[in-house]
XYZ file of N, CA, C and O in Angstrom:
188
model
N -3.652 -3.517 -67.542
C -4.958 -4.089 -67.743
C -5.992 -2.971 -67.633
O -5.935 -2.135 -66.740
N -6.958 -2.989 -68.532
C -7.981 -1.954 -68.545
C -8.905 -2.094 -67.342
O -9.121 -3.190 -66.832
N -9.408 -0.971 -66.902
C -10.303 -0.981 -65.748
C -11.546 -1.797 -66.070
O -12.145 -1.642 -67.128
N -11.932 -2.684 -65.168
C -13.104 -3.521 -65.383
C -12.797 -4.798 -66.135
O -13.661 -5.645 -66.273
N -11.559 -4.951 -66.611
C -11.200 -6.174 -67.322
C -11.026 -7.310 -66.324
O -10.612 -7.101 -65.187
N -11.362 -8.492 -66.737
C -11.222 -9.662 -65.879
C -9.782 -10.156 -65.964
O -9.295 -10.443 -67.044
N -9.086 -10.246 -64.822
C -7.703 -10.709 -64.850
C -7.644 -12.188 -65.211
O -8.604 -12.925 -64.994
N -6.524 -12.633 -65.750
C -6.392 -14.043 -66.100
C -6.435 -14.930 -64.853
O -6.163 -14.481 -63.745
N -6.786 -16.196 -65.045
C -6.950 -17.148 -63.952
C -5.737 -17.238 -63.030
O -5.909 -17.298 -61.819
N -4.493 -17.250 -63.530
C -3.363 -17.344 -62.590
C -3.336 -16.212 -61.557
O -2.914 -16.408 -60.428
N -3.825 -15.038 -61.918
C -3.875 -13.924 -60.966
C -4.859 -14.257 -59.854
O -4.584 -14.065 -58.674
N -6.024 -14.784 -60.206
C -7.020 -15.164 -59.204
C -6.466 -16.241 -58.289
O -6.625 -16.174 -57.077
N -5.817 -17.234 -58.874
C -5.268 -18.332 -58.078
C -4.220 -17.816 -57.098
O -4.189 -18.219 -55.942
N -3.370 -16.911 -57.549
C -2.339 -16.344 -56.678
C -2.941 -15.569 -55.519
O -2.485 -15.673 -54.385
N -3.972 -14.801 -55.797
C -4.626 -14.037 -54.736
C -5.315 -14.971 -53.738
O -5.298 -14.730 -52.540
N -5.910 -16.045 -54.224
C -6.565 -17.009 -53.335
C -5.536 -17.670 -52.424
O -5.781 -17.862 -51.238
N -4.381 -18.019 -52.966
C -3.338 -18.630 -52.146
C -2.853 -17.666 -51.073
O -2.579 -18.072 -49.948
N -2.743 -16.390 -51.404
C -2.342 -15.395 -50.401
C -3.359 -15.340 -49.265
O -2.995 -15.222 -48.106
N -4.645 -15.419 -49.584
C -5.672 -15.401 -48.546
C -5.569 -16.624 -47.654
O -5.708 -16.542 -46.441
N -5.324 -17.774 -48.254
C -5.235 -19.016 -47.482
C -4.051 -18.981 -46.528
O -4.160 -19.377 -45.378
N -2.914 -18.486 -46.976
C -1.732 -18.490 -46.117
C -1.818 -17.433 -45.023
O -1.135 -17.551 -44.016
N -2.669 -16.430 -45.187
C -2.816 -15.391 -44.174
C -3.786 -15.799 -43.064
O -3.831 -15.165 -42.024
N -4.558 -16.855 -43.276
C -5.549 -17.268 -42.284
C -4.900 -18.133 -41.213
O -4.020 -18.934 -41.502
N -5.347 -17.986 -39.973
C -4.824 -18.858 -38.912
C -5.301 -20.293 -39.141
O -6.309 -20.525 -39.797
N -4.598 -21.234 -38.574
C -4.987 -22.636 -38.739
C -6.285 -22.917 -37.995
O -6.671 -22.183 -37.083
N -6.954 -24.003 -38.375
C -8.199 -24.386 -37.709
C -7.946 -24.644 -36.228
O -8.763 -24.288 -35.380
N -6.802 -25.231 -35.923
C -6.465 -25.499 -34.521
C -6.375 -24.194 -33.731
O -6.880 -24.102 -32.609
N -5.747 -23.181 -34.311
C -5.638 -21.888 -33.638
C -7.018 -21.264 -33.416
O -7.286 -20.684 -32.363
N -7.894 -21.386 -34.418
C -9.241 -20.819 -34.287
C -10.038 -21.535 -33.195
O -10.692 -20.888 -32.377
N -9.973 -22.864 -33.167
C -10.712 -23.629 -32.158
C -10.175 -23.323 -30.764
O -10.942 -23.155 -29.812
N -8.864 -23.224 -30.636
C -8.261 -22.901 -29.339
C -8.726 -21.529 -28.852
O -9.093 -21.368 -27.684
N -8.726 -20.558 -29.745
C -9.158 -19.207 -29.374
C -10.631 -19.201 -28.967
O -11.009 -18.567 -27.972
N -11.473 -19.934 -29.710
C -12.896 -19.982 -29.380
C -13.127 -20.679 -28.040
O -13.963 -20.230 -27.245
N -12.392 -21.754 -27.776
C -12.541 -22.470 -26.506
C -12.109 -21.590 -25.339
O -12.754 -21.578 -24.288
N -11.037 -20.841 -25.521
C -10.551 -19.940 -24.475
C -11.587 -18.863 -24.174
O -11.869 -18.565 -23.009
N -12.172 -18.305 -25.223
C -13.195 -17.276 -25.029
C -14.445 -17.856 -24.366
O -15.045 -17.220 -23.491
N -14.844 -19.054 -24.756
C -16.028 -19.686 -24.159
C -15.774 -19.983 -22.688
O -16.655 -19.763 -21.843
N -14.585 -20.472 -22.356
C -14.260 -20.757 -20.955
C -14.288 -19.475 -20.130
O -14.820 -19.448 -19.021
N -13.754 -18.399 -20.688
C -13.779 -17.113 -19.992
C -15.196 -16.627 -19.756
O -15.526 -16.120 -18.681
N -16.061 -16.827 -20.737
C -17.462 -16.415 -20.589
C -18.153 -17.230 -19.501
O -18.936 -16.688 -18.709
N -17.860 -18.534 -19.448
C -18.459 -19.373 -18.410
C -17.975 -18.977 -17.025
O -18.755 -18.943 -16.066
N -16.707 -18.660 -16.903
C -16.154 -18.226 -15.620
C -16.815 -16.922 -15.175
O -17.225 -16.782 -14.017
N -16.941 -15.971 -16.100
C -17.578 -14.690 -15.763
C -19.042 -14.885 -15.371
O -19.573 -14.149 -14.546
N -19.693 -15.886 -15.955
C -21.100 -16.151 -15.645
C -21.262 -16.976 -14.377
O -22.373 -17.227 -13.940
N -20.121 -17.390 -13.790
C -20.176 -18.156 -12.555
C -20.564 -19.601 -12.745
O -21.056 -20.249 -11.839
N -20.376 -20.125 -13.937
C -20.788 -21.497 -14.216
C -19.622 -22.458 -14.300
O -19.774 -23.578 -14.714
N -18.472 -22.030 -13.913
C -17.324 -22.924 -13.987
C -16.469 -22.769 -12.771
O -16.265 -21.762 -12.221
């Protein structure tokens, strides 16, 4: 493919799917954020 050429749609779709599968689940993200928030509250003496 020539430089600057727009790749066909299936290439874009494949790359998007790779990004989605590499991301942690929403549950994992919420758990990590809650753990960090709890740690911050403990360090601040509020828990």
